[in-house]
mmCIF file with all atom_site columns, C-alpha atoms in Angstrom:
data_model
loop_
_atom_site.group_PDB
_atom_site.id
_atom_site.type_symbol
_atom_site.label_atom_id
_atom_site.label_alt_id
_atom_site.label_comp_id
_atom_site.label_asym_id
_atom_site.label_entity_id
_atom_site.label_seq_id
_atom_site.pdbx_PDB_ins_code
_atom_site.Cartn_x
_atom_site.Cartn_y
_atom_site.Cartn_z
_atom_site.occupancy
_atom_site.B_iso_or_equiv
_atom_site.pdbx_formal_charge
_atom_site.auth_seq_id
_atom_site.auth_comp_id
_atom_site.auth_asym_id
_atom_site.auth_atom_id
_atom_site.pdbx_PDB_model_num
ATOM 1   C CA . UNK A 1 1   ? 62.409  -17.230 -6.808  1.00 0.00 ? 1   UNK A CA 1
ATOM 2   C CA . UNK A 1 2   ? 62.458  -14.940 -3.870  1.00 0.00 ? 2   UNK A CA 1
ATOM 3   C CA . UNK A 1 3   ? 62.126  -11.885 -5.986  1.00 0.00 ? 3   UNK A CA 1
ATOM 4   C CA . UNK A 1 4   ? 59.233  -13.437 -7.898  1.00 0.00 ? 4   UNK A CA 1
ATOM 5   C CA . UNK A 1 5   ? 57.588  -14.392 -4.566  1.00 0.00 ? 5   UNK A CA 1
ATOM 6   C CA . UNK A 1 6   ? 57.758  -10.810 -3.382  1.00 0.00 ? 6   UNK A CA 1
ATOM 7   C CA . UNK A 1 7   ? 56.458  -9.417  -6.591  1.00 0.00 ? 7   UNK A CA 1
ATOM 8   C CA . UNK A 1 8   ? 53.500  -11.755 -6.398  1.00 0.00 ? 8   UNK A CA 1
ATOM 9   C CA . UNK A 1 9   ? 52.834  -10.679 -2.871  1.00 0.00 ? 9   UNK A CA 1
ATOM 10  C CA . UNK A 1 10  ? 52.957  -7.033  -3.872  1.00 0.00 ? 10  UNK A CA 1
ATOM 11  C CA . UNK A 1 11  ? 50.567  -7.767  -6.720  1.00 0.00 ? 11  UNK A CA 1
ATOM 12  C CA . UNK A 1 12  ? 48.234  -9.537  -4.550  1.00 0.00 ? 12  UNK A CA 1
ATOM 13  C CA . UNK A 1 13  ? 48.219  -6.697  -1.999  1.00 0.00 ? 13  UNK A CA 1
ATOM 14  C CA . UNK A 1 14  ? 47.668  -4.164  -4.833  1.00 0.00 ? 14  UNK A CA 1
ATOM 15  C CA . UNK A 1 15  ? 44.652  -6.025  -6.279  1.00 0.00 ? 15  UNK A CA 1
ATOM 16  C CA . UNK A 1 16  ? 43.241  -6.491  -2.740  1.00 0.00 ? 16  UNK A CA 1
ATOM 17  C CA . UNK A 1 17  ? 43.396  -2.886  -1.968  1.00 0.00 ? 17  UNK A CA 1
ATOM 18  C CA . UNK A 1 18  ? 42.116  -1.974  -5.457  1.00 0.00 ? 18  UNK A CA 1
ATOM 19  C CA . UNK A 1 19  ? 39.064  -4.217  -5.019  1.00 0.00 ? 19  UNK A CA 1
ATOM 20  C CA . UNK A 1 20  ? 38.466  -2.838  -1.548  1.00 0.00 ? 20  UNK A CA 1
ATOM 21  C CA . UNK A 1 21  ? 38.626  0.759   -2.953  1.00 0.00 ? 21  UNK A CA 1
ATOM 22  C CA . UNK A 1 22  ? 36.248  -0.140  -5.763  1.00 0.00 ? 22  UNK A CA 1
ATOM 23  C CA . UNK A 1 23  ? 33.818  -1.725  -3.274  1.00 0.00 ? 23  UNK A CA 1
ATOM 24  C CA . UNK A 1 24  ? 33.856  1.313   -1.088  1.00 0.00 ? 24  UNK A CA 1
ATOM 25  C CA . UNK A 1 25  ? 33.253  3.573   -4.018  1.00 0.00 ? 25  UNK A CA 1
ATOM 26  C CA . UNK A 1 26  ? 30.404  1.331   -5.144  1.00 0.00 ? 26  UNK A CA 1
ATOM 27  C CA . UNK A 1 27  ? 28.775  1.481   -1.683  1.00 0.00 ? 27  UNK A CA 1
ATOM 28  C CA . UNK A 1 28  ? 29.010  5.331   -1.661  1.00 0.00 ? 28  UNK A CA 1
ATOM 29  C CA . UNK A 1 29  ? 27.442  5.460   -5.063  1.00 0.00 ? 29  UNK A CA 1
ATOM 30  C CA . UNK A 1 30  ? 24.599  3.295   -3.905  1.00 0.00 ? 30  UNK A CA 1
ATOM 31  C CA . UNK A 1 31  ? 24.027  5.377   -0.716  1.00 0.00 ? 31  UNK A CA 1
ATOM 32  C CA . UNK A 1 32  ? 24.173  8.622   -2.954  1.00 0.00 ? 32  UNK A CA 1
ATOM 33  C CA . UNK A 1 33  ? 21.710  7.054   -5.420  1.00 0.00 ? 33  UNK A CA 1
ATOM 34  C CA . UNK A 1 34  ? 19.313  6.140   -2.716  1.00 0.00 ? 34  UNK A CA 1
ATOM 35  C CA . UNK A 1 35  ? 19.429  9.573   -1.073  1.00 0.00 ? 35  UNK A CA 1
ATOM 36  C CA . UNK A 1 36  ? 18.985  11.219  -4.549  1.00 0.00 ? 36  UNK A CA 1
ATOM 37  C CA . UNK A 1 37  ? 15.775  9.182   -5.229  1.00 0.00 ? 37  UNK A CA 1
ATOM 38  C CA . UNK A 1 38  ? 14.373  10.530  -1.874  1.00 0.00 ? 38  UNK A CA 1
ATOM 39  C CA . UNK A 1 39  ? 15.207  14.139  -2.577  1.00 0.00 ? 39  UNK A CA 1
ATOM 40  C CA . UNK A 1 40  ? 12.348  15.645  -4.613  1.00 0.00 ? 40  UNK A CA 1
ATOM 41  C CA . UNK A 1 41  ? 9.970   18.511  -4.234  1.00 0.00 ? 41  UNK A CA 1
ATOM 42  C CA . UNK A 1 42  ? 7.182   16.809  -2.301  1.00 0.00 ? 42  UNK A CA 1
ATOM 43  C CA . UNK A 1 43  ? 4.717   19.746  -3.089  1.00 0.00 ? 43  UNK A CA 1
ATOM 44  C CA . UNK A 1 44  ? 5.408   19.602  -6.907  1.00 0.00 ? 44  UNK A CA 1
ATOM 45  C CA . UNK A 1 45  ? 5.067   15.814  -6.894  1.00 0.00 ? 45  UNK A CA 1
ATOM 46  C CA . UNK A 1 46  ? 1.843   15.927  -5.028  1.00 0.00 ? 46  UNK A CA 1
ATOM 47  C CA . UNK A 1 47  ? 0.496   18.532  -7.391  1.00 0.00 ? 47  UNK A CA 1
ATOM 48  C CA . UNK A 1 48  ? 1.280   16.269  -10.332 1.00 0.00 ? 48  UNK A CA 1
ATOM 49  C CA . UNK A 1 49  ? -0.483  13.377  -8.526  1.00 0.00 ? 49  UNK A CA 1
ATOM 50  C CA . UNK A 1 50  ? -3.475  15.510  -7.929  1.00 0.00 ? 50  UNK A CA 1
ATOM 51  C CA . UNK A 1 51  ? -3.739  16.458  -11.659 1.00 0.00 ? 51  UNK A CA 1
ATOM 52  C CA . UNK A 1 52  ? -3.495  12.822  -12.624 1.00 0.00 ? 52  UNK A CA 1
ATOM 53  C CA . UNK A 1 53  ? -6.136  11.676  -10.149 1.00 0.00 ? 53  UNK A CA 1
ATOM 54  C CA . UNK A 1 54  ? -8.234  14.623  -11.215 1.00 0.00 ? 54  UNK A CA 1
ATOM 55  C CA . UNK A 1 55  ? -8.125  13.660  -14.796 1.00 0.00 ? 55  UNK A CA 1
ATOM 56  C CA . UNK A 1 56  ? -8.217  9.888   -14.575 1.00 0.00 ? 56  UNK A CA 1
ATOM 57  C CA . UNK A 1 57  ? -9.966  9.221   -11.229 1.00 0.00 ? 57  UNK A CA 1
ATOM 58  C CA . UNK A 1 58  ? -8.650  6.989   -8.493  1.00 0.00 ? 58  UNK A CA 1
ATOM 59  C CA . UNK A 1 59  ? -8.961  3.528   -10.166 1.00 0.00 ? 59  UNK A CA 1
ATOM 60  C CA . UNK A 1 60  ? -7.605  4.600   -13.592 1.00 0.00 ? 60  UNK A CA 1
ATOM 61  C CA . UNK A 1 61  ? -4.550  6.304   -12.136 1.00 0.00 ? 61  UNK A CA 1
ATOM 62  C CA . UNK A 1 62  ? -2.056  3.430   -11.841 1.00 0.00 ? 62  UNK A CA 1
ATOM 63  C CA . UNK A 1 63  ? 1.129   3.430   -9.808  1.00 0.00 ? 63  UNK A CA 1
ATOM 64  C CA . UNK A 1 64  ? 3.353   3.439   -12.762 1.00 0.00 ? 64  UNK A CA 1
ATOM 65  C CA . UNK A 1 65  ? 1.497   6.491   -14.169 1.00 0.00 ? 65  UNK A CA 1
ATOM 66  C CA . UNK A 1 66  ? 1.773   8.194   -10.835 1.00 0.00 ? 66  UNK A CA 1
ATOM 67  C CA . UNK A 1 67  ? 5.544   7.555   -10.596 1.00 0.00 ? 67  UNK A CA 1
ATOM 68  C CA . UNK A 1 68  ? 6.053   8.966   -14.147 1.00 0.00 ? 68  UNK A CA 1
ATOM 69  C CA . UNK A 1 69  ? 4.181   12.216  -13.571 1.00 0.00 ? 69  UNK A CA 1
ATOM 70  C CA . UNK A 1 70  ? 5.530   12.634  -10.114 1.00 0.00 ? 70  UNK A CA 1
ATOM 71  C CA . UNK A 1 71  ? 9.101   11.895  -11.226 1.00 0.00 ? 71  UNK A CA 1
ATOM 72  C CA . UNK A 1 72  ? 9.910   9.683   -8.262  1.00 0.00 ? 72  UNK A CA 1
ATOM 73  C CA . UNK A 1 73  ? 10.795  6.061   -7.593  1.00 0.00 ? 73  UNK A CA 1
ATOM 74  C CA . UNK A 1 74  ? 8.349   3.461   -6.223  1.00 0.00 ? 74  UNK A CA 1
ATOM 75  C CA . UNK A 1 75  ? 10.319  3.449   -2.940  1.00 0.00 ? 75  UNK A CA 1
ATOM 76  C CA . UNK A 1 76  ? 10.079  7.253   -2.577  1.00 0.00 ? 76  UNK A CA 1
ATOM 77  C CA . UNK A 1 77  ? 6.328   7.079   -3.113  1.00 0.00 ? 77  UNK A CA 1
ATOM 78  C CA . UNK A 1 78  ? 5.711   4.369   -0.473  1.00 0.00 ? 78  UNK A CA 1
ATOM 79  C CA . UNK A 1 79  ? 8.286   6.043   1.991   1.00 0.00 ? 79  UNK A CA 1
ATOM 80  C CA . UNK A 1 80  ? 6.733   9.416   1.612   1.00 0.00 ? 80  UNK A CA 1
ATOM 81  C CA . UNK A 1 81  ? 3.042   8.638   1.145   1.00 0.00 ? 81  UNK A CA 1
ATOM 82  C CA . UNK A 1 82  ? 2.585   5.119   2.406   1.00 0.00 ? 82  UNK A CA 1
ATOM 83  C CA . UNK A 1 83  ? 0.239   3.991   -0.238  1.00 0.00 ? 83  UNK A CA 1
ATOM 84  C CA . UNK A 1 84  ? -1.947  5.049   -3.101  1.00 0.00 ? 84  UNK A CA 1
ATOM 85  C CA . UNK A 1 85  ? -4.993  5.748   -1.019  1.00 0.00 ? 85  UNK A CA 1
ATOM 86  C CA . UNK A 1 86  ? -3.023  8.043   1.324   1.00 0.00 ? 86  UNK A CA 1
ATOM 87  C CA . UNK A 1 87  ? -1.616  9.816   -1.730  1.00 0.00 ? 87  UNK A CA 1
ATOM 88  C CA . UNK A 1 88  ? -5.126  10.244  -3.065  1.00 0.00 ? 88  UNK A CA 1
ATOM 89  C CA . UNK A 1 89  ? -6.157  11.829  0.348   1.00 0.00 ? 89  UNK A CA 1
ATOM 90  C CA . UNK A 1 90  ? -3.064  14.019  0.368   1.00 0.00 ? 90  UNK A CA 1
ATOM 91  C CA . UNK A 1 91  ? -3.913  15.134  -3.114  1.00 0.00 ? 91  UNK A CA 1
ATOM 92  C CA . UNK A 1 92  ? -7.424  16.128  -2.090  1.00 0.00 ? 92  UNK A CA 1
ATOM 93  C CA . UNK A 1 93  ? -5.979  18.198  0.757   1.00 0.00 ? 93  UNK A CA 1
ATOM 94  C CA . UNK A 1 94  ? -3.633  19.773  -1.642  1.00 0.00 ? 94  UNK A CA 1
ATOM 95  C CA . UNK A 1 95  ? -6.580  20.715  -4.034  1.00 0.00 ? 95  UNK A CA 1
ATOM 96  C CA . UNK A 1 96  ? -8.586  22.151  -1.116  1.00 0.00 ? 96  UNK A CA 1
ATOM 97  C CA . UNK A 1 97  ? -5.687  24.393  -0.092  1.00 0.00 ? 97  UNK A CA 1
ATOM 98  C CA . UNK A 1 98  ? -5.302  25.592  -3.651  1.00 0.00 ? 98  UNK A CA 1
ATOM 99  C CA . UNK A 1 99  ? -8.976  26.355  -4.061  1.00 0.00 ? 99  UNK A CA 1
ATOM 100 C CA . UNK A 1 100 ? -9.342  28.312  -0.783  1.00 0.00 ? 100 UNK A CA 1
ATOM 101 C CA . UNK A 1 101 ? -8.661  31.510  -2.836  1.00 0.00 ? 101 UNK A CA 1
ATOM 102 C CA . UNK A 1 102 ? -12.338 31.385  -4.020  1.00 0.00 ? 102 UNK A CA 1
ATOM 103 C CA . UNK A 1 103 ? -13.614 31.522  -0.406  1.00 0.00 ? 103 UNK A CA 1
ATOM 104 C CA . UNK A 1 104 ? -11.227 34.411  0.160   1.00 0.00 ? 104 UNK A CA 1
ATOM 105 C CA . UNK A 1 105 ? -13.265 36.455  -2.424  1.00 0.00 ? 105 UNK A CA 1
ATOM 106 C CA . UNK A 1 106 ? -16.422 35.898  -0.253  1.00 0.00 ? 106 UNK A CA 1
ATOM 107 C CA . UNK A 1 107 ? -14.821 36.774  2.917   1.00 0.00 ? 107 UNK A CA 1
ATOM 108 C CA . UNK A 1 108 ? -13.199 39.955  1.624   1.00 0.00 ? 108 UNK A CA 1
ATOM 109 C CA . UNK A 1 109 ? -16.253 41.134  -0.513  1.00 0.00 ? 109 UNK A CA 1
ATOM 110 C CA . UNK A 1 110 ? -17.342 44.705  0.122   1.00 0.00 ? 110 UNK A CA 1
ATOM 111 C CA . UNK A 1 111 ? -20.891 43.758  -0.633  1.00 0.00 ? 111 UNK A CA 1
ATOM 112 C CA . UNK A 1 112 ? -22.919 40.726  -1.260  1.00 0.00 ? 112 UNK A CA 1
ATOM 113 C CA . UNK A 1 113 ? -23.786 40.909  -5.033  1.00 0.00 ? 113 UNK A CA 1
ATOM 114 C CA . UNK A 1 114 ? -20.331 41.868  -6.023  1.00 0.00 ? 114 UNK A CA 1
ATOM 115 C CA . UNK A 1 115 ? -18.708 39.177  -3.907  1.00 0.00 ? 115 UNK A CA 1
ATOM 116 C CA . UNK A 1 116 ? -21.051 36.432  -5.246  1.00 0.00 ? 116 UNK A CA 1
ATOM 117 C CA . UNK A 1 117 ? -20.488 37.618  -8.867  1.00 0.00 ? 117 UNK A CA 1
ATOM 118 C CA . UNK A 1 118 ? -16.732 37.664  -8.486  1.00 0.00 ? 118 UNK A CA 1
ATOM 119 C CA . UNK A 1 119 ? -16.717 34.273  -6.783  1.00 0.00 ? 119 UNK A CA 1
ATOM 120 C CA . UNK A 1 120 ? -18.575 32.665  -9.549  1.00 0.00 ? 120 UNK A CA 1
ATOM 121 C CA . UNK A 1 121 ? -16.610 34.452  -12.310 1.00 0.00 ? 121 UNK A CA 1
ATOM 122 C CA . UNK A 1 122 ? -13.531 32.989  -10.788 1.00 0.00 ? 122 UNK A CA 1
ATOM 123 C CA . UNK A 1 123 ? -15.135 29.613  -10.397 1.00 0.00 ? 123 UNK A CA 1
ATOM 124 C CA . UNK A 1 124 ? -16.377 29.461  -13.929 1.00 0.00 ? 124 UNK A CA 1
ATOM 125 C CA . UNK A 1 125 ? -13.096 30.348  -15.268 1.00 0.00 ? 125 UNK A CA 1
ATOM 126 C CA . UNK A 1 126 ? -11.385 27.728  -13.346 1.00 0.00 ? 126 UNK A CA 1
ATOM 127 C CA . UNK A 1 127 ? -14.031 24.992  -14.092 1.00 0.00 ? 127 UNK A CA 1
ATOM 128 C CA . UNK A 1 128 ? -13.640 25.666  -17.820 1.00 0.00 ? 128 UNK A CA 1
ATOM 129 C CA . UNK A 1 129 ? -9.889  26.193  -17.814 1.00 0.00 ? 129 UNK A CA 1
ATOM 130 C CA . UNK A 1 130 ? -8.569  23.936  -20.715 1.00 0.00 ? 130 UNK A CA 1
ATOM 131 C CA . UNK A 1 131 ? -5.188  23.604  -19.004 1.00 0.00 ? 131 UNK A CA 1
ATOM 132 C CA . UNK A 1 132 ? -6.828  21.769  -16.119 1.00 0.00 ? 132 UNK A CA 1
ATOM 133 C CA . UNK A 1 133 ? -8.727  18.418  -16.207 1.00 0.00 ? 133 UNK A CA 1
ATOM 134 C CA . UNK A 1 134 ? -12.022 20.197  -15.934 1.00 0.00 ? 134 UNK A CA 1
ATOM 135 C CA . UNK A 1 135 ? -14.742 20.585  -13.303 1.00 0.00 ? 135 UNK A CA 1
ATOM 136 C CA . UNK A 1 136 ? -13.802 20.140  -9.690  1.00 0.00 ? 136 UNK A CA 1
ATOM 137 C CA . UNK A 1 137 ? -11.457 17.465  -8.167  1.00 0.00 ? 137 UNK A CA 1
ATOM 138 C CA . UNK A 1 138 ? -13.704 17.186  -5.029  1.00 0.00 ? 138 UNK A CA 1
ATOM 139 C CA . UNK A 1 139 ? -16.893 17.023  -6.995  1.00 0.00 ? 139 UNK A CA 1
ATOM 140 C CA . UNK A 1 140 ? -15.314 14.349  -9.297  1.00 0.00 ? 140 UNK A CA 1
ATOM 141 C CA . UNK A 1 141 ? -14.466 12.402  -6.158  1.00 0.00 ? 141 UNK A CA 1
ATOM 142 C CA . UNK A 1 142 ? -17.960 12.639  -4.701  1.00 0.00 ? 142 UNK A CA 1
ATOM 143 C CA . UNK A 1 143 ? -19.515 11.468  -7.928  1.00 0.00 ? 143 UNK A CA 1
ATOM 144 C CA . UNK A 1 144 ? -17.161 8.711   -9.197  1.00 0.00 ? 144 UNK A CA 1
ATOM 145 C CA . UNK A 1 145 ? -15.311 7.104   -6.239  1.00 0.00 ? 145 UNK A CA 1
ATOM 146 C CA . UNK A 1 146 ? -17.467 4.100   -5.263  1.00 0.00 ? 146 UNK A CA 1
ATOM 147 C CA . UNK A 1 147 ? -16.111 3.296   -1.873  1.00 0.00 ? 147 UNK A CA 1
ATOM 148 C CA . UNK A 1 148 ? -14.203 6.243   -0.424  1.00 0.00 ? 148 UNK A CA 1
ATOM 149 C CA . UNK A 1 149 ? -12.738 5.687   3.159   1.00 0.00 ? 149 UNK A CA 1
ATOM 150 C CA . UNK A 1 150 ? -14.081 7.795   5.956   1.00 0.00 ? 150 UNK A CA 1
ATOM 151 C CA . UNK A 1 151 ? -11.321 10.278  5.791   1.00 0.00 ? 151 UNK A CA 1
ATOM 152 C CA . UNK A 1 152 ? -12.168 11.032  2.197   1.00 0.00 ? 152 UNK A CA 1
ATOM 153 C CA . UNK A 1 153 ? -15.842 11.297  3.120   1.00 0.00 ? 153 UNK A CA 1
ATOM 154 C CA . UNK A 1 154 ? -14.925 13.811  5.719   1.00 0.00 ? 154 UNK A CA 1
ATOM 155 C CA . UNK A 1 155 ? -12.763 15.812  3.252   1.00 0.00 ? 155 UNK A CA 1
ATOM 156 C CA . UNK A 1 156 ? -15.661 15.937  0.804   1.00 0.00 ? 156 UNK A CA 1
ATOM 157 C CA . UNK A 1 157 ? -18.409 16.949  3.429   1.00 0.00 ? 157 UNK A CA 1
ATOM 158 C CA . UNK A 1 158 ? -15.995 19.477  4.949   1.00 0.00 ? 158 UNK A CA 1
ATOM 159 C CA . UNK A 1 159 ? -15.327 21.080  1.544   1.00 0.00 ? 159 UNK A CA 1
ATOM 160 C CA . UNK A 1 160 ? -18.951 21.391  0.825   1.00 0.00 ? 160 UNK A CA 1
ATOM 161 C CA . UNK A 1 161 ? -20.010 22.585  4.237   1.00 0.00 ? 161 UNK A CA 1
ATOM 162 C CA . UNK A 1 162 ? -17.112 25.247  4.391   1.00 0.00 ? 162 UNK A CA 1
ATOM 163 C CA . UNK A 1 163 ? -18.249 26.770  1.103   1.00 0.00 ? 163 UNK A CA 1
ATOM 164 C CA . UNK A 1 164 ? -21.898 26.796  2.272   1.00 0.00 ? 164 UNK A CA 1
ATOM 165 C CA . UNK A 1 165 ? -20.862 28.564  5.473   1.00 0.00 ? 165 UNK A CA 1
ATOM 166 C CA . UNK A 1 166 ? -18.876 31.089  3.471   1.00 0.00 ? 166 UNK A CA 1
ATOM 167 C CA . UNK A 1 167 ? -21.865 31.980  1.464   1.00 0.00 ? 167 UNK A CA 1
ATOM 168 C CA . UNK A 1 168 ? -24.052 32.206  4.533   1.00 0.00 ? 168 UNK A CA 1
ATOM 169 C CA . UNK A 1 169 ? -21.555 34.515  6.236   1.00 0.00 ? 169 UNK A CA 1
ATOM 170 C CA . UNK A 1 170 ? -21.575 36.940  3.426   1.00 0.00 ? 170 UNK A CA 1
ATOM 171 C CA . UNK A 1 171 ? -25.331 36.870  3.224   1.00 0.00 ? 171 UNK A CA 1
ATOM 172 C CA . UNK A 1 172 ? -25.651 37.591  6.985   1.00 0.00 ? 172 UNK A CA 1
ATOM 173 C CA . UNK A 1 173 ? -23.285 40.603  6.504   1.00 0.00 ? 173 UNK A CA 1
ATOM 174 C CA . UNK A 1 174 ? -25.715 41.725  3.748   1.00 0.00 ? 174 UNK A CA 1
ATOM 175 C CA . UNK A 1 175 ? -28.728 41.453  6.116   1.00 0.00 ? 175 UNK A CA 1
ATOM 176 C CA . UNK A 1 176 ? -26.849 43.410  8.785   1.00 0.00 ? 176 UNK A CA 1
ATOM 177 C CA . UNK A 1 177 ? -25.934 46.208  6.160   1.00 0.00 ? 177 UNK A CA 1
ATOM 178 C CA . UNK A 1 178 ? -29.608 46.082  4.970   1.00 0.00 ? 178 UNK A CA 1
ATOM 179 C CA . UNK A 1 179 ? -28.347 45.099  1.427   1.00 0.00 ? 179 UNK A CA 1
ATOM 180 C CA . UNK A 1 180 ? -30.549 42.046  1.694   1.00 0.00 ? 180 UNK A CA 1
ATOM 181 C CA . UNK A 1 181 ? -34.031 41.834  3.126   1.00 0.00 ? 181 UNK A CA 1
ATOM 182 C CA . UNK A 1 182 ? -34.218 40.614  6.735   1.00 0.00 ? 182 UNK A CA 1
ATOM 183 C CA . UNK A 1 183 ? -36.873 38.018  5.652   1.00 0.00 ? 183 UNK A CA 1
ATOM 184 C CA . UNK A 1 184 ? -34.642 36.302  3.165   1.00 0.00 ? 184 UNK A CA 1
ATOM 185 C CA . UNK A 1 185 ? -33.856 32.687  4.153   1.00 0.00 ? 185 UNK A CA 1
ATOM 186 C CA . UNK A 1 186 ? -30.252 32.938  3.896   1.00 0.00 ? 186 UNK A CA 1
ATOM 187 C CA . UNK A 1 187 ? -29.683 29.252  4.847   1.00 0.00 ? 187 UNK A CA 1
ATOM 188 C CA . UNK A 1 188 ? -31.650 28.048  2.000   1.00 0.00 ? 188 UNK A CA 1
ATOM 189 C CA . UNK A 1 189 ? -30.020 30.637  -0.293  1.00 0.00 ? 189 UNK A CA 1
ATOM 190 C CA . UNK A 1 190 ? -26.650 29.534  0.782   1.00 0.00 ? 190 UNK A CA 1
ATOM 191 C CA . UNK A 1 191 ? -27.484 25.862  -0.013  1.00 0.00 ? 191 UNK A CA 1
ATOM 192 C CA . UNK A 1 192 ? -28.788 26.998  -3.415  1.00 0.00 ? 192 UNK A CA 1
ATOM 193 C CA . UNK A 1 193 ? -25.471 28.774  -4.226  1.00 0.00 ? 193 UNK A CA 1
ATOM 194 C CA . UNK A 1 194 ? -23.503 25.674  -3.092  1.00 0.00 ? 194 UNK A CA 1
ATOM 195 C CA . UNK A 1 195 ? -25.493 23.458  -5.455  1.00 0.00 ? 195 UNK A CA 1
ATOM 196 C CA . UNK A 1 196 ? -25.070 25.949  -8.382  1.00 0.00 ? 196 UNK A CA 1
ATOM 197 C CA . UNK A 1 197 ? -21.301 25.794  -7.630  1.00 0.00 ? 197 UNK A CA 1
ATOM 198 C CA . UNK A 1 198 ? -21.416 22.023  -7.929  1.00 0.00 ? 198 UNK A CA 1
ATOM 199 C CA . UNK A 1 199 ? -23.596 21.973  -10.980 1.00 0.00 ? 199 UNK A CA 1
ATOM 200 C CA . UNK A 1 200 ? -21.245 24.254  -12.824 1.00 0.00 ? 200 UNK A CA 1
ATOM 201 C CA . UNK A 1 201 ? -18.490 21.828  -12.117 1.00 0.00 ? 201 UNK A CA 1
ATOM 202 C CA . UNK A 1 202 ? -20.564 18.956  -13.635 1.00 0.00 ? 202 UNK A CA 1
ATOM 203 C CA . UNK A 1 203 ? -21.653 21.019  -16.670 1.00 0.00 ? 203 UNK A CA 1
ATOM 204 C CA . UNK A 1 204 ? -18.088 22.065  -17.390 1.00 0.00 ? 204 UNK A CA 1
ATOM 205 C CA . UNK A 1 205 ? -17.176 18.394  -17.664 1.00 0.00 ? 205 UNK A CA 1
ATOM 206 C CA . UNK A 1 206 ? -19.808 17.847  -20.278 1.00 0.00 ? 206 UNK A CA 1
ATOM 207 C CA . UNK A 1 207 ? -18.518 20.774  -22.476 1.00 0.00 ? 207 UNK A CA 1
ATOM 208 C CA . UNK A 1 208 ? -21.393 23.233  -21.936 1.00 0.00 ? 208 UNK A CA 1
ATOM 209 C CA . UNK A 1 209 ? -21.040 26.771  -22.897 1.00 0.00 ? 209 UNK A CA 1
ATOM 210 C CA . UNK A 1 210 ? -19.658 28.781  -19.912 1.00 0.00 ? 210 UNK A CA 1
ATOM 211 C CA . UNK A 1 211 ? -21.590 31.840  -21.026 1.00 0.00 ? 211 UNK A CA 1
ATOM 212 C CA . UNK A 1 212 ? -24.810 30.111  -20.040 1.00 0.00 ? 212 UNK A CA 1
ATOM 213 C CA . UNK A 1 213 ? -23.391 29.566  -16.506 1.00 0.00 ? 213 UNK A CA 1
ATOM 214 C CA . UNK A 1 214 ? -22.632 33.296  -16.433 1.00 0.00 ? 214 UNK A CA 1
ATOM 215 C CA . UNK A 1 215 ? -26.013 34.106  -17.318 1.00 0.00 ? 215 UNK A CA 1
ATOM 216 C CA . UNK A 1 216 ? -27.444 31.772  -14.724 1.00 0.00 ? 216 UNK A CA 1
ATOM 217 C CA . UNK A 1 217 ? -25.576 33.380  -11.975 1.00 0.00 ? 217 UNK A CA 1
ATOM 218 C CA . UNK A 1 218 ? -26.495 36.827  -13.081 1.00 0.00 ? 218 UNK A CA 1
ATOM 219 C CA . UNK A 1 219 ? -30.056 35.850  -12.919 1.00 0.00 ? 219 UNK A CA 1
ATOM 220 C CA . UNK A 1 220 ? -29.766 34.496  -9.430  1.00 0.00 ? 220 UNK A CA 1
ATOM 221 C CA . UNK A 1 221 ? -27.931 37.591  -8.168  1.00 0.00 ? 221 UNK A CA 1
ATOM 222 C CA . UNK A 1 222 ? -30.603 39.855  -9.684  1.00 0.00 ? 222 UNK A CA 1
ATOM 223 C CA . UNK A 1 223 ? -33.139 38.079  -7.509  1.00 0.00 ? 223 UNK A CA 1
ATOM 224 C CA . UNK A 1 224 ? -31.232 38.400  -4.297  1.00 0.00 ? 224 UNK A CA 1
#
């Protein structure tokens, strides 16, 4: 009887520590799983969210859709980006940073006409790129989002004003180098180029021939 009692006690101790060990392993696995769900390439996830918002728009891009393309969990999305609206603003910022290369063309141009031509060649190629959703993410936001918050409004306005200013600075250099007539109203011309930029975005969304856009830009440049 004593021997049986000791054996039972040893068995109870064994199973107790076995259960404890399994519980500790379970906790460690849970901690590792949670950590793993938070470890992701934020920039890549944001890029995928940008493409989805760009393609579908704010309303049509659902949280499940975003989680799928971003490859993250719901908790990671909210922990990192707070909410859908903040994610949308971050996606717009991400787009603006990526599209800043176009303005670099204007800033580094050796002369006005070549700079404007190269800028619009790059822009038309991007607007009509079939690997992208088409048009411009900022333009889409300005024309489709019904009630953007103030921060989104500022992002849109800043994007447009920055581009207009880049055109104006290049035209000013052209006047200083006497490439452009001193009497040319460069502020109005800058605004015209900005509007041509936006119209190309919209026409690209409707499937218009990109060659017509190129012809239009050539016509405008010839008159500068």
